[in-house]
Amino acid sequence: MANTPKIVFSPLKSPATGTFVVLVDENLHLGRLAKQALASSRDLVRRATSAQGFKGKKGKFLDLIAPAGLKADRLILLGLGKVKDLKAGDWLKLGGALAGRLSTAKNVSVLFELPEGQVSSESAAEFAFGMRLRAYRFDRYKTKKKEGDDNNNRAPATNISIGVADPTAVRKQWDIREAIAAGVNIARDLVNEPPNVLFPIEFARRTTNLKKLGVSVEVLDVKQMQKLGMGALLGVGQGSVHDARLVVMRWNGGKKGDKPIAIVGKGVCFDTGGISIKPAGGMEDMKGDMAGAACVVGLLHALAARKARANVVGVIGLVENMPDGAAQRPGDIVKSMSGQTIEIINTDAEGRLVLADALWYTKERFKPKFMIDLATLTGAIVISLGHEYGGLFSNDDKLAKHLIEAGSETGERLWRLPLGPEYDKQIDSKFADVKNTGGRSAGSITAAQFLQRFVDKTPWAHLDIAGVGMASSASDINTSWGAGWGVRLLDRLVRDRCES
Ligand code: BES
Ligand code: MN
Ligand code: ZN
């Protein structure tokens, strides 16, 4: 990733030059040092505040260029609103909002002090985390960098110094978040990459970067998958010139012999729909149909980089779903690794076929404590939940509860939908054990109900991320289409449920 801003923490002091950022509350009160630093420009700040109608509301700015009486080139007052109501997630968003505001600024000093009371080192680290996440750009394929035509395409700030009361304590918190931010940005990169570049073999090759961090990476090719009997996954890939792969990544930072948890990702590098081909409009978005797999890779990076004390297995099924003379047809019956036969009704319901074998393989080989899959699985979940919540399905109430909690803590929120045997009749097949679509009604639920047939009794949750994996609009902490969604969520789950 280009232009990663350098973020350092220093003791509280006012800067000489560059962009100077101070925090103000809803009464426009400044911290002690900020008040001192701005003493010579009090009148300027007062006039600008009233001219702008700036009230110190949360996430609002007063932005002064070449402020008279100060050595700084630019002074930014960042509104905090009611300070005592601020939560960790607010600091994350405030940092993100500031990074969005800075655009081309080169040297930035933030005076991270409150008008009253102490700010925790965790809040400062969250603030920096938000800045780092917001500064991500994917401009690898732009050969002409136009200055200033679109704020989101400008180079982000490069040197950021955050003045805090206890730099050592903040740095400790920051190291963890820097590892997670790198994981999020790796996931974003993978989702943003075009499908002519990122086909299954190339995706698998990139996962081998994780070895540098101590993650073991195994790549299974088509022959090996045939031997294992993965007819469901292989059927999806058979119409593509790009061979399928299955990647197994293992981070063993926990106790030796402790059962791992497993995260499984849908990695459809491009989904044309196959013979049941999709309409042309918007089909380019289907390069992101591997967002689940991207999240798994980003998560393993984050866990390894911060040396998580947990045993975690990541498994991703990588295929390309193409129409072709060799492609699978509606009406075909394939045999999955589990032994269950599947009648293909619609070749566009391919994600569940990939996951059927990936889930079964993971459960059989690793006997995980629990298993979570992430998949851009159904358009129906976008209709149900839009782009705000991921869909959650689970056979385990405790796991579901823990996921929902991790979701509200990180802002990567989940909403639980039902499973139940009542839905089975929609996917029972005339000719095989199960069919791969269940008709128009409850499309996300019947997809999850299909997956459930391939997890047995393993505690399991399925996250349908079709609405959140690709960002439809910018947020405070993200302007990238590939959202990197789920890395922070699952890192938090591991931290809260496996490491403590
Ligand atoms: N990859 C799509 C789901 C999708 C849709 C992801 C929109 C992201 C945005 C999936 O493979 C698919 O095509 N699902 C079909 C299932 C149907 C044929 C039963 C769908 O949702 O239409
Ligand atoms: Mn599809
Ligand atoms: Zn798909």
Short mmCIF file of C-alpha atoms and ligand atoms in Angstrom, two decimals:
data_model
loop_
_atom_site.label_atom_id
_atom_site.label_comp_id
_atom_site.label_asym_id
_atom_site.label_seq_id
_atom_site.Cartn_x
_atom_site.Cartn_y
_atom_site.Cartn_z
CA MET A 1 0.00 0.00 0.00
CA ALA A 2 1.41 3.35 -0.97
CA ASN A 3 1.52 6.43 1.19
CA THR A 4 1.00 4.78 4.57
CA PRO A 5 1.22 7.72 6.96
CA LYS A 6 3.89 7.50 9.57
CA ILE A 7 2.35 7.86 13.01
CA VAL A 8 4.48 8.52 16.06
CA PHE A 9 3.61 9.34 19.66
CA SER A 10 5.51 11.99 21.54
CA PRO A 11 5.15 13.76 24.86
CA LEU A 12 2.66 16.62 24.89
CA LYS A 13 4.15 19.77 23.41
CA SER A 14 3.04 22.42 20.95
CA PRO A 15 4.55 22.22 17.48
CA ALA A 16 6.62 24.81 15.66
CA THR A 17 5.49 24.26 12.09
CA GLY A 18 3.20 22.23 9.85
CA THR A 19 -0.44 21.48 10.62
CA PHE A 20 -1.43 21.86 14.25
CA VAL A 21 -4.51 20.03 15.54
CA VAL A 22 -6.16 20.63 18.90
CA LEU A 23 -9.28 19.15 20.48
CA VAL A 24 -12.18 21.24 21.75
CA ASP A 25 -15.36 20.29 23.55
CA GLU A 26 -18.92 21.49 23.01
CA ASN A 27 -18.22 24.60 25.10
CA LEU A 28 -15.24 25.37 22.86
CA HIS A 29 -12.91 24.71 25.78
CA LEU A 30 -9.31 23.75 25.00
CA GLY A 31 -6.79 21.75 26.97
CA ARG A 32 -4.19 23.49 29.08
CA LEU A 33 -1.31 23.32 26.57
CA ALA A 34 -3.52 24.19 23.62
CA LYS A 35 -4.76 27.25 25.44
CA GLN A 36 -1.17 28.35 26.00
CA ALA A 37 -0.14 27.64 22.42
CA LEU A 38 -3.05 29.60 20.99
CA ALA A 39 -2.81 32.52 23.42
CA SER A 40 -1.39 34.81 20.74
CA SER A 41 -4.18 33.95 18.29
CA ARG A 42 -7.14 34.02 20.62
CA ASP A 43 -8.85 36.77 18.73
CA LEU A 44 -8.39 35.02 15.40
CA VAL A 45 -9.84 31.77 16.76
CA ARG A 46 -12.77 33.60 18.33
CA ARG A 47 -13.64 35.45 15.11
CA ALA A 48 -13.23 32.35 12.92
CA THR A 49 -15.37 30.33 15.30
CA SER A 50 -18.26 32.71 15.12
CA ALA A 51 -17.88 33.36 11.38
CA GLN A 52 -18.00 29.60 10.72
CA GLY A 53 -20.70 28.88 13.26
CA PHE A 54 -18.34 26.27 14.72
CA LYS A 55 -19.72 24.87 17.98
CA GLY A 56 -17.27 22.08 18.81
CA LYS A 57 -19.77 19.40 17.85
CA LYS A 58 -18.45 15.86 17.58
CA GLY A 59 -16.51 15.36 14.34
CA LYS A 60 -16.80 18.99 13.14
CA PHE A 61 -13.78 21.12 12.25
CA LEU A 62 -12.59 24.65 12.32
CA ASP A 63 -9.82 24.80 9.75
CA LEU A 64 -7.58 27.87 9.50
CA ILE A 65 -4.88 28.25 6.87
CA ALA A 66 -1.82 30.43 7.66
CA PRO A 67 -3.15 31.53 11.05
CA ALA A 68 -1.79 34.91 12.10
CA GLY A 69 0.26 34.82 15.31
CA LEU A 70 1.23 31.15 14.96
CA LYS A 71 4.23 29.49 13.38
CA ALA A 72 2.04 26.63 12.13
CA ASP A 73 0.85 26.71 8.49
CA ARG A 74 -2.54 25.48 9.45
CA LEU A 75 -4.58 25.20 12.61
CA ILE A 76 -7.38 22.68 12.98
CA LEU A 77 -9.78 22.60 15.90
CA LEU A 78 -11.45 19.21 16.10
CA GLY A 79 -14.80 19.16 17.89
CA LEU A 80 -15.39 16.40 20.43
CA GLY A 81 -18.93 17.28 21.49
CA LYS A 82 -19.75 16.03 24.99
CA VAL A 83 -16.45 14.57 26.18
CA LYS A 84 -17.86 12.33 28.86
CA ASP A 85 -20.07 10.54 26.33
CA LEU A 86 -17.15 9.55 24.09
CA LYS A 87 -16.56 5.80 23.64
CA ALA A 88 -13.69 3.88 22.03
CA GLY A 89 -15.60 3.72 18.74
CA ASP A 90 -16.01 7.50 18.76
CA TRP A 91 -12.26 8.04 19.05
CA LEU A 92 -11.78 5.69 16.10
CA LYS A 93 -14.22 7.70 14.00
CA LEU A 94 -12.77 11.04 15.12
CA GLY A 95 -9.30 9.93 14.04
CA GLY A 96 -10.73 8.80 10.73
CA ALA A 97 -12.57 12.07 10.21
CA LEU A 98 -9.40 14.02 10.91
CA ALA A 99 -7.37 11.95 8.44
CA GLY A 100 -10.02 12.66 5.83
CA ARG A 101 -9.75 16.38 6.56
CA LEU A 102 -5.96 16.53 6.35
CA SER A 103 -5.69 15.41 2.71
CA THR A 104 -2.32 16.64 1.43
CA ALA A 105 -0.87 17.93 4.71
CA LYS A 106 2.69 16.70 5.16
CA ASN A 107 3.60 17.31 8.79
CA VAL A 108 0.81 17.07 11.29
CA SER A 109 0.99 17.46 15.06
CA VAL A 110 -2.01 16.57 17.16
CA LEU A 111 -2.17 17.81 20.74
CA PHE A 112 -4.12 14.97 22.26
CA GLU A 113 -5.34 16.49 25.49
CA LEU A 114 -8.79 17.15 26.85
CA PRO A 115 -10.09 20.40 28.31
CA GLU A 116 -10.70 18.50 31.51
CA GLY A 117 -9.63 15.11 32.77
CA GLN A 118 -7.32 12.48 31.39
CA VAL A 119 -7.69 10.76 28.09
CA SER A 120 -6.88 7.05 28.19
CA SER A 121 -3.98 5.62 26.23
CA GLU A 122 -6.46 3.30 24.58
CA SER A 123 -8.44 6.27 23.24
CA ALA A 124 -5.31 7.80 21.76
CA ALA A 125 -4.43 4.50 20.09
CA GLU A 126 -7.98 4.15 18.74
CA PHE A 127 -7.72 7.68 17.34
CA ALA A 128 -4.50 6.79 15.53
CA PHE A 129 -6.10 3.52 14.36
CA GLY A 130 -8.91 5.52 12.75
CA MET A 131 -6.39 7.77 11.04
CA ARG A 132 -4.48 4.81 9.64
CA LEU A 133 -7.63 3.08 8.36
CA ARG A 134 -8.93 6.24 6.69
CA ALA A 135 -5.62 6.98 4.97
CA TYR A 136 -5.75 3.76 2.91
CA ARG A 137 -5.77 4.25 -0.86
CA PHE A 138 -5.85 1.78 -3.72
CA ASP A 139 -4.22 3.61 -6.60
CA ARG A 140 -1.91 0.93 -7.94
CA TYR A 141 -3.49 1.11 -11.39
CA LYS A 142 -3.69 4.88 -11.77
CA THR A 143 -0.83 6.01 -13.97
CA LYS A 144 -1.85 9.67 -13.92
CA LYS A 145 -2.18 11.07 -10.44
CA LYS A 146 -4.35 14.14 -10.83
CA GLU A 147 -3.96 16.59 -8.01
CA GLY A 148 -7.09 17.64 -6.24
CA ASP A 149 -9.87 16.52 -8.58
CA ASP A 150 -11.24 14.17 -5.97
CA ASN A 151 -10.49 14.49 -2.31
CA ASN A 152 -10.46 10.73 -1.90
CA ASN A 153 -7.72 10.30 -4.45
CA ARG A 154 -5.29 12.71 -2.93
CA ALA A 155 -2.18 11.49 -1.20
CA PRO A 156 -2.78 11.18 2.52
CA ALA A 157 -0.77 13.01 5.17
CA THR A 158 2.66 11.53 5.62
CA ASN A 159 4.07 12.43 9.03
CA ILE A 160 1.74 12.46 11.97
CA SER A 161 2.89 13.12 15.48
CA ILE A 162 0.39 12.68 18.27
CA GLY A 163 1.33 14.35 21.52
CA VAL A 164 0.07 12.34 24.48
CA ALA A 165 0.56 12.30 28.24
CA ASP A 166 2.12 8.81 28.33
CA PRO A 167 3.67 7.89 24.96
CA THR A 168 4.99 4.52 26.15
CA ALA A 169 1.56 3.35 27.25
CA VAL A 170 -0.03 4.54 24.01
CA ARG A 171 2.65 2.85 21.89
CA LYS A 172 1.84 -0.47 23.50
CA GLN A 173 -1.82 -0.08 22.53
CA TRP A 174 -0.84 1.17 19.10
CA ASP A 175 1.37 -1.82 18.24
CA ILE A 176 -1.68 -4.07 18.50
CA ARG A 177 -3.78 -1.77 16.35
CA GLU A 178 -1.07 -1.22 13.79
CA ALA A 179 -1.00 -5.00 13.25
CA ILE A 180 -4.78 -5.06 12.82
CA ALA A 181 -4.77 -2.06 10.48
CA ALA A 182 -2.22 -3.83 8.29
CA GLY A 183 -4.54 -6.87 8.22
CA VAL A 184 -7.53 -4.71 7.25
CA ASN A 185 -5.54 -3.05 4.48
CA ILE A 186 -4.33 -6.39 3.11
CA ALA A 187 -7.95 -7.54 2.93
CA ARG A 188 -8.91 -4.28 1.19
CA ASP A 189 -6.12 -4.70 -1.35
CA LEU A 190 -7.26 -8.23 -2.19
CA VAL A 191 -10.88 -7.15 -2.70
CA ASN A 192 -9.89 -4.15 -4.83
CA GLU A 193 -7.56 -6.08 -7.13
CA PRO A 194 -9.01 -6.72 -10.60
CA PRO A 195 -10.00 -10.29 -11.45
CA ASN A 196 -7.56 -10.61 -14.35
CA VAL A 197 -4.77 -10.13 -11.82
CA LEU A 198 -6.18 -11.89 -8.77
CA PHE A 199 -7.30 -15.34 -9.97
CA PRO A 200 -7.13 -18.35 -7.64
CA ILE A 201 -3.47 -19.27 -8.17
CA GLU A 202 -2.32 -15.67 -7.72
CA PHE A 203 -4.51 -15.26 -4.63
CA ALA A 204 -3.00 -18.44 -3.18
CA ARG A 205 0.51 -17.18 -3.97
CA ARG A 206 -0.16 -13.97 -2.05
CA THR A 207 -1.22 -15.87 1.05
CA THR A 208 2.30 -17.29 1.24
CA ASN A 209 3.44 -13.83 2.40
CA LEU A 210 2.01 -14.85 5.76
CA LYS A 211 4.86 -17.32 6.21
CA LYS A 212 7.18 -14.41 7.06
CA LEU A 213 5.09 -13.84 10.17
CA GLY A 214 5.21 -17.46 11.28
CA VAL A 215 1.91 -18.60 9.77
CA SER A 216 2.04 -22.02 8.13
CA VAL A 217 0.49 -22.00 4.67
CA GLU A 218 -0.54 -25.05 2.64
CA VAL A 219 -1.95 -24.76 -0.86
CA LEU A 220 -4.02 -27.67 -2.20
CA ASP A 221 -4.28 -27.98 -5.97
CA VAL A 222 -7.02 -29.56 -8.10
CA LYS A 223 -5.53 -33.06 -7.98
CA GLN A 224 -5.34 -33.02 -4.20
CA MET A 225 -8.92 -31.77 -3.96
CA GLN A 226 -10.10 -34.47 -6.37
CA LYS A 227 -8.48 -37.03 -4.12
CA LEU A 228 -10.36 -35.61 -1.15
CA GLY A 229 -13.61 -35.84 -3.11
CA MET A 230 -14.37 -32.11 -3.23
CA GLY A 231 -16.80 -32.39 -6.11
CA ALA A 232 -18.88 -29.40 -5.01
CA LEU A 233 -16.02 -26.90 -4.98
CA LEU A 234 -14.40 -28.34 -8.11
CA GLY A 235 -17.67 -28.26 -10.04
CA VAL A 236 -17.81 -24.48 -9.66
CA GLY A 237 -14.28 -24.01 -10.98
CA GLN A 238 -14.44 -26.43 -13.89
CA GLY A 239 -15.51 -23.82 -16.44
CA SER A 240 -12.54 -21.57 -15.84
CA VAL A 241 -9.09 -21.57 -17.39
CA HIS A 242 -7.87 -20.66 -13.89
CA ASP A 243 -7.56 -23.73 -11.69
CA ALA A 244 -9.10 -23.79 -8.23
CA ARG A 245 -7.09 -23.82 -5.02
CA LEU A 246 -7.76 -24.42 -1.34
CA VAL A 247 -5.48 -22.64 1.12
CA VAL A 248 -4.99 -23.64 4.74
CA MET A 249 -3.32 -21.08 7.00
CA ARG A 250 -2.42 -21.83 10.60
CA TRP A 251 -1.38 -19.51 13.40
CA ASN A 252 -0.47 -21.39 16.59
CA GLY A 253 0.05 -18.67 19.17
CA GLY A 254 -2.01 -20.43 21.83
CA LYS A 255 -1.31 -23.33 24.13
CA LYS A 256 0.16 -26.39 22.48
CA GLY A 257 -2.50 -29.00 21.95
CA ASP A 258 -5.37 -26.52 22.44
CA LYS A 259 -8.07 -27.13 19.83
CA PRO A 260 -8.05 -24.33 17.26
CA ILE A 261 -10.88 -22.14 16.17
CA ALA A 262 -11.46 -22.09 12.41
CA ILE A 263 -12.39 -19.29 10.02
CA VAL A 264 -13.50 -20.28 6.52
CA GLY A 265 -13.82 -17.86 3.60
CA LYS A 266 -15.62 -17.85 0.26
CA GLY A 267 -13.06 -16.97 -2.38
CA VAL A 268 -14.86 -16.69 -5.69
CA CYS A 269 -12.30 -14.55 -7.51
CA PHE A 270 -14.89 -13.68 -10.12
CA ASP A 271 -18.55 -14.68 -10.21
CA THR A 272 -20.13 -14.39 -13.67
CA GLY A 273 -22.93 -16.65 -12.49
CA GLY A 274 -21.63 -19.40 -14.78
CA ILE A 275 -24.14 -20.88 -17.23
CA SER A 276 -26.90 -19.17 -15.19
CA ILE A 277 -25.12 -15.99 -16.21
CA LYS A 278 -25.69 -12.70 -14.41
CA PRO A 279 -26.93 -9.57 -16.21
CA ALA A 280 -24.17 -7.22 -17.44
CA GLY A 281 -25.03 -4.23 -15.22
CA GLY A 282 -22.73 -4.11 -12.24
CA MET A 283 -21.15 -7.48 -12.96
CA GLU A 284 -17.70 -5.94 -12.43
CA ASP A 285 -18.51 -5.85 -8.72
CA MET A 286 -18.26 -9.63 -8.68
CA LYS A 287 -14.49 -9.28 -8.50
CA GLY A 288 -15.24 -8.73 -4.82
CA ASP A 289 -16.89 -12.12 -4.40
CA MET A 290 -13.77 -13.22 -2.55
CA ALA A 291 -14.22 -10.68 0.29
CA GLY A 292 -14.76 -13.52 2.78
CA ALA A 293 -11.46 -15.14 1.83
CA ALA A 294 -9.74 -11.74 1.89
CA CYS A 295 -10.94 -11.21 5.44
CA VAL A 296 -9.51 -14.56 6.51
CA VAL A 297 -6.09 -13.63 5.10
CA GLY A 298 -6.22 -10.17 6.70
CA LEU A 299 -7.23 -11.68 10.03
CA LEU A 300 -4.36 -14.18 10.02
CA HIS A 301 -1.98 -11.36 9.23
CA ALA A 302 -3.35 -9.31 12.14
CA LEU A 303 -3.20 -12.21 14.60
CA ALA A 304 0.32 -13.21 13.65
CA ALA A 305 1.63 -9.64 13.54
CA ARG A 306 0.35 -8.95 17.04
CA LYS A 307 1.34 -12.46 18.22
CA ALA A 308 -2.15 -13.40 19.39
CA ARG A 309 -2.21 -16.05 22.08
CA ALA A 310 -4.63 -18.27 20.20
CA ASN A 311 -4.66 -21.19 17.80
CA VAL A 312 -6.47 -20.19 14.65
CA VAL A 313 -6.96 -22.00 11.35
CA GLY A 314 -7.98 -20.12 8.21
CA VAL A 315 -9.31 -22.03 5.22
CA ILE A 316 -10.26 -20.42 1.92
CA GLY A 317 -11.77 -21.98 -1.20
CA LEU A 318 -10.58 -20.16 -4.32
CA VAL A 319 -12.38 -20.58 -7.65
CA GLU A 320 -13.53 -18.62 -10.66
CA ASN A 321 -17.16 -19.14 -11.75
CA MET A 322 -17.27 -18.90 -15.57
CA PRO A 323 -19.59 -19.97 -18.39
CA ASP A 324 -17.78 -22.30 -20.79
CA GLY A 325 -18.12 -25.51 -22.75
CA ALA A 326 -16.66 -27.28 -19.76
CA ALA A 327 -18.72 -25.38 -17.19
CA GLN A 328 -21.17 -27.08 -14.88
CA ARG A 329 -24.84 -27.06 -15.93
CA PRO A 330 -28.15 -26.61 -14.12
CA GLY A 331 -29.31 -30.18 -13.63
CA ASP A 332 -25.84 -31.55 -12.90
CA ILE A 333 -25.49 -33.59 -9.75
CA VAL A 334 -22.17 -33.31 -7.90
CA LYS A 335 -20.83 -35.27 -4.96
CA SER A 336 -19.42 -33.27 -2.07
CA MET A 337 -16.56 -34.36 0.18
CA SER A 338 -19.16 -35.15 2.87
CA GLY A 339 -20.66 -37.78 0.58
CA GLN A 340 -23.89 -35.81 0.16
CA THR A 341 -24.99 -35.29 -3.42
CA ILE A 342 -26.07 -31.86 -4.63
CA GLU A 343 -28.33 -31.06 -7.56
CA ILE A 344 -27.29 -27.85 -9.27
CA ILE A 345 -30.38 -25.76 -10.00
CA ASN A 346 -28.64 -22.46 -10.57
CA THR A 347 -24.91 -22.22 -11.27
CA ASP A 348 -24.95 -18.72 -9.77
CA ALA A 349 -25.54 -20.20 -6.31
CA GLU A 350 -21.89 -21.25 -6.31
CA GLY A 351 -20.60 -19.85 -3.02
CA ARG A 352 -22.44 -22.44 -0.95
CA LEU A 353 -20.92 -25.19 -3.11
CA VAL A 354 -17.43 -23.92 -2.43
CA LEU A 355 -18.16 -23.60 1.28
CA ALA A 356 -19.80 -27.05 1.49
CA ASP A 357 -16.44 -28.69 0.83
CA ALA A 358 -14.31 -26.09 2.65
CA LEU A 359 -16.43 -26.38 5.82
CA TRP A 360 -16.53 -30.16 5.77
CA TYR A 361 -12.78 -30.39 5.20
CA THR A 362 -12.07 -27.94 8.04
CA LYS A 363 -14.32 -29.73 10.49
CA GLU A 364 -12.94 -33.19 9.63
CA ARG A 365 -9.29 -32.22 9.69
CA PHE A 366 -9.12 -29.79 12.60
CA LYS A 367 -12.12 -30.61 14.82
CA PRO A 368 -12.23 -26.93 15.76
CA LYS A 369 -13.73 -25.53 18.96
CA PHE A 370 -15.97 -23.54 16.69
CA MET A 371 -16.06 -22.57 13.04
CA ILE A 372 -17.08 -19.28 11.43
CA ASP A 373 -17.49 -18.76 7.72
CA LEU A 374 -17.58 -15.43 5.90
CA ALA A 375 -19.12 -15.20 2.46
CA THR A 376 -20.57 -12.70 0.02
CA LEU A 377 -23.26 -15.31 -0.34
CA THR A 378 -26.60 -13.80 -1.31
CA GLY A 379 -28.08 -10.72 -2.92
CA ALA A 380 -31.03 -11.32 -0.59
CA ILE A 381 -29.02 -10.26 2.47
CA VAL A 382 -28.45 -6.87 0.81
CA ILE A 383 -32.22 -6.55 0.43
CA SER A 384 -32.74 -7.50 4.10
CA LEU A 385 -30.01 -5.55 5.87
CA GLY A 386 -28.57 -3.15 3.30
CA HIS A 387 -24.98 -2.12 3.91
CA GLU A 388 -25.17 -1.58 7.67
CA TYR A 389 -25.21 -5.05 9.19
CA GLY A 390 -23.78 -8.38 8.14
CA GLY A 391 -26.19 -11.32 8.34
CA LEU A 392 -25.49 -13.81 11.12
CA PHE A 393 -26.71 -17.40 11.22
CA SER A 394 -25.65 -19.87 13.88
CA ASN A 395 -26.39 -23.24 15.43
CA ASP A 396 -24.89 -22.01 18.72
CA ASP A 397 -26.49 -19.25 20.80
CA LYS A 398 -23.34 -18.48 22.77
CA LEU A 399 -21.18 -18.08 19.68
CA ALA A 400 -23.87 -15.89 18.12
CA LYS A 401 -24.00 -13.71 21.22
CA HIS A 402 -20.21 -13.33 21.32
CA LEU A 403 -20.16 -12.35 17.66
CA ILE A 404 -22.89 -9.77 18.12
CA GLU A 405 -20.96 -8.28 21.05
CA ALA A 406 -17.70 -8.14 19.09
CA GLY A 407 -19.71 -6.48 16.33
CA SER A 408 -21.06 -3.68 18.45
CA GLU A 409 -17.64 -3.11 20.04
CA THR A 410 -15.94 -2.71 16.66
CA GLY A 411 -18.79 -1.15 14.67
CA GLU A 412 -18.74 -4.14 12.28
CA ARG A 413 -22.24 -5.04 13.29
CA LEU A 414 -24.19 -8.26 12.84
CA TRP A 415 -27.88 -9.04 12.83
CA ARG A 416 -29.00 -12.59 13.54
CA LEU A 417 -31.49 -14.33 11.28
CA PRO A 418 -33.12 -17.70 11.89
CA LEU A 419 -32.24 -21.20 10.83
CA GLY A 420 -34.66 -24.10 11.20
CA PRO A 421 -35.77 -27.42 9.78
CA GLU A 422 -38.90 -25.71 8.40
CA TYR A 423 -36.67 -24.27 5.68
CA ASP A 424 -35.30 -27.67 4.65
CA LYS A 425 -38.20 -28.47 2.36
CA GLN A 426 -37.15 -25.59 0.12
CA ILE A 427 -33.79 -27.22 -0.56
CA ASP A 428 -34.77 -30.89 -0.64
CA SER A 429 -34.10 -32.23 -4.14
CA LYS A 430 -36.09 -34.60 -6.35
CA PHE A 431 -32.94 -36.32 -7.57
CA ALA A 432 -30.17 -35.74 -5.01
CA ASP A 433 -29.73 -35.22 -1.27
CA VAL A 434 -30.02 -31.46 -1.53
CA LYS A 435 -30.33 -28.79 -4.21
CA ASN A 436 -28.32 -25.60 -4.35
CA THR A 437 -31.17 -23.07 -4.40
CA GLY A 438 -34.38 -22.75 -2.45
CA GLY A 439 -36.53 -20.45 -4.53
CA ARG A 440 -37.23 -16.75 -4.12
CA SER A 441 -38.37 -16.60 -0.52
CA ALA A 442 -35.92 -16.39 2.39
CA GLY A 443 -32.94 -16.62 0.03
CA SER A 444 -30.28 -15.88 2.65
CA ILE A 445 -31.81 -18.32 5.13
CA THR A 446 -32.07 -21.24 2.72
CA ALA A 447 -28.45 -20.60 1.72
CA ALA A 448 -27.42 -20.80 5.40
CA GLN A 449 -29.62 -23.84 5.90
CA PHE A 450 -27.75 -25.47 3.00
CA LEU A 451 -24.39 -24.73 4.65
CA GLN A 452 -25.59 -26.20 7.93
CA ARG A 453 -25.77 -29.61 6.27
CA PHE A 454 -21.98 -29.51 5.96
CA VAL A 455 -20.97 -28.64 9.53
CA ASP A 456 -22.53 -31.51 11.50
CA LYS A 457 -22.55 -30.75 15.23
CA THR A 458 -19.63 -28.32 15.18
CA PRO A 459 -20.56 -24.99 16.79
CA TRP A 460 -20.71 -22.80 13.73
CA ALA A 461 -21.68 -19.33 12.56
CA HIS A 462 -22.16 -18.12 9.02
CA LEU A 463 -21.67 -14.43 8.21
CA ASP A 464 -23.31 -13.32 4.97
CA ILE A 465 -21.26 -10.25 4.07
CA ALA A 466 -22.61 -9.50 0.57
CA GLY A 467 -23.86 -6.10 1.80
CA VAL A 468 -20.84 -5.04 3.83
CA GLY A 469 -17.78 -6.59 2.18
CA MET A 470 -17.82 -3.97 -0.56
CA ALA A 471 -18.47 -0.45 0.69
CA SER A 472 -21.20 1.40 -1.20
CA SER A 473 -20.20 4.74 0.31
CA ALA A 474 -17.35 6.29 2.28
CA SER A 475 -17.34 6.31 6.06
CA ASP A 476 -15.12 8.10 8.58
CA ILE A 477 -12.67 5.20 8.63
CA ASN A 478 -12.94 3.96 5.07
CA THR A 479 -13.08 5.38 1.56
CA SER A 480 -12.13 2.12 -0.14
CA TRP A 481 -14.56 -0.07 -2.07
CA GLY A 482 -12.93 -3.17 -0.70
CA ALA A 483 -13.90 -2.55 2.89
CA GLY A 484 -11.70 -5.08 4.68
CA TRP A 485 -14.84 -5.88 6.63
CA GLY A 486 -14.63 -8.52 9.36
CA VAL A 487 -10.94 -8.32 10.25
CA ARG A 488 -11.53 -6.02 13.22
CA LEU A 489 -14.64 -7.97 14.21
CA LEU A 490 -12.93 -11.36 14.32
CA ASP A 491 -9.74 -10.02 15.84
CA ARG A 492 -11.91 -8.70 18.64
CA LEU A 493 -13.68 -12.03 19.01
CA VAL A 494 -10.32 -13.78 19.33
CA ARG A 495 -9.07 -11.22 21.85
CA ASP A 496 -12.22 -11.37 23.99
CA ARG A 497 -12.99 -15.09 23.77
CA CYS A 498 -9.76 -16.97 23.14
CA GLU A 499 -6.99 -14.91 24.68
CA SER A 500 -8.42 -13.81 28.01
N1 BES B 1 -21.92 -13.61 -5.19
C1 BES B 1 -23.34 -13.65 -5.26
C2 BES B 1 -24.02 -12.84 -4.17
C3 BES B 1 -23.76 -11.37 -4.15
C4 BES B 1 -24.70 -10.48 -4.65
C5 BES B 1 -22.64 -10.84 -3.56
C6 BES B 1 -24.49 -9.13 -4.60
C7 BES B 1 -22.42 -9.48 -3.51
C8 BES B 1 -23.35 -8.62 -4.02
C9 BES B 1 -23.81 -15.10 -5.15
O1 BES B 1 -22.94 -16.05 -5.66
C10 BES B 1 -25.06 -15.20 -5.94
O2 BES B 1 -25.01 -15.03 -7.12
N2 BES B 1 -26.17 -15.51 -5.26
C11 BES B 1 -27.42 -15.64 -5.91
C12 BES B 1 -28.10 -16.88 -5.37
C13 BES B 1 -29.32 -17.28 -6.13
C14 BES B 1 -28.94 -17.75 -7.52
C15 BES B 1 -30.01 -18.37 -5.37
C16 BES B 1 -28.24 -14.40 -5.59
O3 BES B 1 -28.16 -13.90 -4.49
O4 BES B 1 -28.93 -13.94 -6.49
MN MN B 2 -23.20 -16.35 -7.74
ZN ZN B 3 -20.94 -15.55 -5.66
#
